[in-house]
């Protein structure tokens, strides 16, 4: 049974889209997901499922959130190997080491149009702070996220693709949660 990392967008932000992680784990287990684990309260789920595609996992998760919790949010799904590639492909290693909370990765719902990527990479405001690699956007926020004009909405408009962001510490924690997946599947 494959392992999937599901990233729920805008969960438990302030009073919006409140979902209890223990209740979500129980609902997912009841829906047929196995070995369900969550990280933090912000919608990071690792689980095994008989579903064979990220789209099928995302659809099932979105349906469960809507019917079980009354929450309608996008869900982006990745495999453990894709998450390992995100970690290995980080174009901002100094930021990852020195300011892991200020380096964010947006897990995009699709690969953006090459012309949008080229425009983002060549813009004076983003050329040294943003890098798109496939369906991931890395953003080095330097000394602060708050007050930056590089908001999720701004970057989504520029790329034409929605996503959900996690800081580098969360990305590494999720990678650690799935680090032993080949062994877990055999065991």
mmCIF file of C-alpha atoms in Angstrom:
data_model
loop_
_atom_site.group_PDB
_atom_site.id
_atom_site.type_symbol
_atom_site.label_atom_id
_atom_site.label_comp_id
_atom_site.label_asym_id
_atom_site.label_seq_id
_atom_site.Cartn_x
_atom_site.Cartn_y
_atom_site.Cartn_z
ATOM 1 C CA UNK A 1 0.000 0.000 0.000
ATOM 2 C CA UNK A 2 1.625 3.313 -1.039
ATOM 3 C CA UNK A 3 2.360 6.086 1.418
ATOM 4 C CA UNK A 4 1.092 9.577 0.634
ATOM 5 C CA UNK A 5 1.861 12.982 2.116
ATOM 6 C CA UNK A 6 -1.267 15.150 2.010
ATOM 7 C CA UNK A 7 -0.911 18.878 2.555
ATOM 8 C CA UNK A 8 -4.179 20.574 3.439
ATOM 9 C CA UNK A 9 -4.305 24.256 2.689
ATOM 10 C CA UNK A 10 -5.452 26.814 5.273
ATOM 11 C CA UNK A 11 -6.349 24.389 8.063
ATOM 12 C CA UNK A 12 -6.609 25.732 11.628
ATOM 13 C CA UNK A 13 -5.603 29.279 10.738
ATOM 14 C CA UNK A 14 -7.174 31.453 13.367
ATOM 15 C CA UNK A 15 -10.823 30.505 13.713
ATOM 16 C CA UNK A 16 -11.156 29.357 10.080
ATOM 17 C CA UNK A 17 -11.294 25.770 8.859
ATOM 18 C CA UNK A 18 -10.930 24.200 12.278
ATOM 19 C CA UNK A 19 -10.146 20.481 12.119
ATOM 20 C CA UNK A 20 -9.048 18.449 15.120
ATOM 21 C CA UNK A 21 -6.068 16.310 14.121
ATOM 22 C CA UNK A 22 -7.133 13.349 16.328
ATOM 23 C CA UNK A 23 -10.620 13.507 14.766
ATOM 24 C CA UNK A 24 -9.091 13.733 11.280
ATOM 25 C CA UNK A 25 -6.834 10.732 11.938
ATOM 26 C CA UNK A 26 -9.827 8.722 13.166
ATOM 27 C CA UNK A 27 -11.966 9.728 10.169
ATOM 28 C CA UNK A 28 -9.189 8.811 7.741
ATOM 29 C CA UNK A 29 -8.690 5.432 9.417
ATOM 30 C CA UNK A 30 -12.422 4.798 9.179
ATOM 31 C CA UNK A 31 -12.306 5.767 5.487
ATOM 32 C CA UNK A 32 -9.679 3.103 4.777
ATOM 33 C CA UNK A 33 -6.405 4.960 5.253
ATOM 34 C CA UNK A 34 -3.774 3.078 7.238
ATOM 35 C CA UNK A 35 -0.954 4.174 9.543
ATOM 36 C CA UNK A 36 -2.334 7.739 9.657
ATOM 37 C CA UNK A 37 0.029 10.292 11.166
ATOM 38 C CA UNK A 38 -0.218 14.076 11.384
ATOM 39 C CA UNK A 39 2.390 16.732 12.003
ATOM 40 C CA UNK A 40 1.457 19.942 13.791
ATOM 41 C CA UNK A 41 -2.091 21.302 13.627
ATOM 42 C CA UNK A 42 -1.775 22.807 10.162
ATOM 43 C CA UNK A 43 -2.932 19.974 7.931
ATOM 44 C CA UNK A 44 0.082 17.757 7.321
ATOM 45 C CA UNK A 45 -1.014 14.136 6.945
ATOM 46 C CA UNK A 46 1.054 11.045 6.206
ATOM 47 C CA UNK A 47 -0.926 7.876 5.553
ATOM 48 C CA UNK A 48 -0.936 4.709 3.528
ATOM 49 C CA UNK A 49 -3.800 4.098 1.148
ATOM 50 C CA UNK A 50 -4.821 1.673 -1.566
ATOM 51 C CA UNK A 51 -5.410 4.686 -3.840
ATOM 52 C CA UNK A 52 -2.977 4.614 -6.737
ATOM 53 C CA UNK A 53 -2.715 8.282 -7.658
ATOM 54 C CA UNK A 54 -2.211 11.599 -5.868
ATOM 55 C CA UNK A 55 -5.443 12.877 -7.463
ATOM 56 C CA UNK A 56 -7.450 9.985 -6.003
ATOM 57 C CA UNK A 57 -5.997 10.583 -2.535
ATOM 58 C CA UNK A 58 -6.680 14.334 -2.783
ATOM 59 C CA UNK A 59 -10.280 13.715 -3.936
ATOM 60 C CA UNK A 60 -10.938 11.281 -1.083
ATOM 61 C CA UNK A 61 -9.389 13.641 1.459
ATOM 62 C CA UNK A 62 -11.359 16.655 0.163
ATOM 63 C CA UNK A 63 -14.612 14.683 0.255
ATOM 64 C CA UNK A 64 -13.912 13.541 3.818
ATOM 65 C CA UNK A 65 -13.078 17.095 4.934
ATOM 66 C CA UNK A 66 -16.220 18.491 3.318
ATOM 67 C CA UNK A 67 -18.654 15.833 4.561
ATOM 68 C CA UNK A 68 -17.064 15.112 7.942
ATOM 69 C CA UNK A 69 -15.847 18.532 8.988
ATOM 70 C CA UNK A 70 -17.637 21.052 6.776
ATOM 71 C CA UNK A 71 -14.299 22.310 5.473
ATOM 72 C CA UNK A 72 -13.602 22.920 1.789
ATOM 73 C CA UNK A 73 -9.880 23.351 1.096
ATOM 74 C CA UNK A 74 -7.425 22.298 -1.576
ATOM 75 C CA UNK A 75 -5.288 19.247 -0.826
ATOM 76 C CA UNK A 76 -1.917 18.712 -2.493
ATOM 77 C CA UNK A 77 -0.512 15.181 -2.363
ATOM 78 C CA UNK A 78 3.081 13.995 -2.750
ATOM 79 C CA UNK A 79 4.918 10.678 -2.508
ATOM 80 C CA UNK A 80 7.832 10.134 -0.127
ATOM 81 C CA UNK A 81 10.188 10.133 -3.123
ATOM 82 C CA UNK A 82 8.831 13.475 -4.324
ATOM 83 C CA UNK A 83 9.364 14.920 -0.846
ATOM 84 C CA UNK A 84 12.953 13.612 -0.812
ATOM 85 C CA UNK A 85 13.477 15.363 -4.161
ATOM 86 C CA UNK A 86 12.137 18.625 -2.708
ATOM 87 C CA UNK A 87 14.681 18.414 0.114
ATOM 88 C CA UNK A 88 17.551 17.444 -2.195
ATOM 89 C CA UNK A 89 16.659 20.129 -4.760
ATOM 90 C CA UNK A 90 16.622 23.076 -2.368
ATOM 91 C CA UNK A 91 18.223 26.018 -4.228
ATOM 92 C CA UNK A 92 18.708 28.003 -0.992
ATOM 93 C CA UNK A 93 20.869 25.796 1.281
ATOM 94 C CA UNK A 94 22.226 28.713 3.330
ATOM 95 C CA UNK A 95 18.686 29.873 4.156
ATOM 96 C CA UNK A 96 17.722 26.302 5.076
ATOM 97 C CA UNK A 97 20.586 26.111 7.529
ATOM 98 C CA UNK A 98 20.516 29.633 8.936
ATOM 99 C CA UNK A 99 16.797 30.568 8.771
ATOM 100 C CA UNK A 100 14.674 27.419 8.301
ATOM 101 C CA UNK A 101 11.486 29.209 9.335
ATOM 102 C CA UNK A 102 12.053 31.852 6.642
ATOM 103 C CA UNK A 103 12.544 29.392 3.795
ATOM 104 C CA UNK A 104 9.192 28.188 2.468
ATOM 105 C CA UNK A 105 8.236 25.605 -0.093
ATOM 106 C CA UNK A 106 4.910 25.936 -1.890
ATOM 107 C CA UNK A 107 3.648 22.574 -3.059
ATOM 108 C CA UNK A 108 1.891 23.547 -6.268
ATOM 109 C CA UNK A 109 -1.193 21.885 -7.690
ATOM 110 C CA UNK A 110 0.461 21.649 -11.135
ATOM 111 C CA UNK A 111 3.605 22.600 -12.986
ATOM 112 C CA UNK A 112 3.341 26.302 -13.886
ATOM 113 C CA UNK A 113 3.601 27.551 -17.450
ATOM 114 C CA UNK A 114 7.272 28.008 -18.406
ATOM 115 C CA UNK A 115 6.686 31.649 -19.376
ATOM 116 C CA UNK A 116 5.303 32.417 -15.904
ATOM 117 C CA UNK A 117 8.302 30.713 -14.314
ATOM 118 C CA UNK A 118 10.705 32.649 -16.539
ATOM 119 C CA UNK A 119 8.992 35.920 -15.630
ATOM 120 C CA UNK A 120 9.214 35.152 -11.901
ATOM 121 C CA UNK A 121 12.870 34.138 -12.160
ATOM 122 C CA UNK A 122 13.817 37.280 -14.077
ATOM 123 C CA UNK A 123 11.857 39.824 -12.014
ATOM 124 C CA UNK A 124 14.176 42.025 -9.928
ATOM 125 C CA UNK A 125 11.880 41.589 -6.906
ATOM 126 C CA UNK A 126 11.969 37.786 -6.988
ATOM 127 C CA UNK A 127 15.001 36.634 -8.992
ATOM 128 C CA UNK A 128 17.154 36.067 -5.888
ATOM 129 C CA UNK A 129 14.411 34.946 -3.522
ATOM 130 C CA UNK A 130 12.109 32.640 -5.540
ATOM 131 C CA UNK A 131 12.899 29.515 -7.487
ATOM 132 C CA UNK A 132 10.446 27.152 -9.183
ATOM 133 C CA UNK A 133 11.511 23.546 -9.576
ATOM 134 C CA UNK A 134 8.804 21.522 -11.333
ATOM 135 C CA UNK A 135 5.681 21.765 -9.196
ATOM 136 C CA UNK A 136 7.430 23.325 -6.193
ATOM 137 C CA UNK A 137 8.183 26.954 -5.424
ATOM 138 C CA UNK A 138 10.974 27.781 -2.972
ATOM 139 C CA UNK A 139 10.838 31.242 -1.381
ATOM 140 C CA UNK A 140 13.600 32.668 0.799
ATOM 141 C CA UNK A 141 11.901 35.327 2.911
ATOM 142 C CA UNK A 142 15.188 36.599 4.337
ATOM 143 C CA UNK A 143 14.478 38.090 7.721
ATOM 144 C CA UNK A 144 10.685 37.991 7.700
ATOM 145 C CA UNK A 145 7.563 36.629 6.071
ATOM 146 C CA UNK A 146 5.147 39.141 7.572
ATOM 147 C CA UNK A 147 5.000 42.323 5.573
ATOM 148 C CA UNK A 148 6.539 40.715 2.496
ATOM 149 C CA UNK A 149 4.767 41.398 -0.767
ATOM 150 C CA UNK A 150 5.503 37.778 -1.733
ATOM 151 C CA UNK A 151 2.218 36.519 -0.343
ATOM 152 C CA UNK A 152 0.682 33.229 -1.419
ATOM 153 C CA UNK A 153 -1.973 35.105 -3.392
ATOM 154 C CA UNK A 154 0.634 37.229 -5.178
ATOM 155 C CA UNK A 155 2.783 34.231 -6.106
ATOM 156 C CA UNK A 156 -0.239 32.209 -7.235
ATOM 157 C CA UNK A 157 -1.320 35.052 -9.515
ATOM 158 C CA UNK A 158 2.186 35.273 -10.963
ATOM 159 C CA UNK A 159 2.435 31.531 -11.594
ATOM 160 C CA UNK A 160 -1.212 30.836 -12.371
ATOM 161 C CA UNK A 161 -1.162 27.753 -10.137
ATOM 162 C CA UNK A 162 -2.490 27.311 -6.576
ATOM 163 C CA UNK A 163 -0.390 25.761 -3.862
ATOM 164 C CA UNK A 164 0.098 25.358 -0.156
ATOM 165 C CA UNK A 165 3.274 26.459 1.621
ATOM 166 C CA UNK A 166 5.287 24.917 4.443
ATOM 167 C CA UNK A 167 8.391 26.296 6.096
ATOM 168 C CA UNK A 168 11.633 24.345 5.783
ATOM 169 C CA UNK A 169 11.427 22.958 9.324
ATOM 170 C CA UNK A 170 8.044 21.411 8.524
ATOM 171 C CA UNK A 171 9.311 20.059 5.187
ATOM 172 C CA UNK A 172 12.204 18.355 7.000
ATOM 173 C CA UNK A 173 9.894 16.987 9.706
ATOM 174 C CA UNK A 174 7.617 15.485 7.048
ATOM 175 C CA UNK A 175 10.637 14.022 5.236
ATOM 176 C CA UNK A 176 11.721 12.443 8.512
ATOM 177 C CA UNK A 177 8.240 10.967 9.018
ATOM 178 C CA UNK A 178 8.541 9.138 5.687
ATOM 179 C CA UNK A 179 12.297 8.483 5.725
ATOM 180 C CA UNK A 180 11.865 4.784 6.454
ATOM 181 C CA UNK A 181 8.966 4.148 4.067
ATOM 182 C CA UNK A 182 10.648 1.400 1.991
ATOM 183 C CA UNK A 183 11.343 -0.546 5.211
ATOM 184 C CA UNK A 184 7.862 0.139 6.631
ATOM 185 C CA UNK A 185 6.190 -1.305 3.514
ATOM 186 C CA UNK A 186 8.174 -4.519 3.725
ATOM 187 C CA UNK A 187 7.602 -4.829 7.466
#
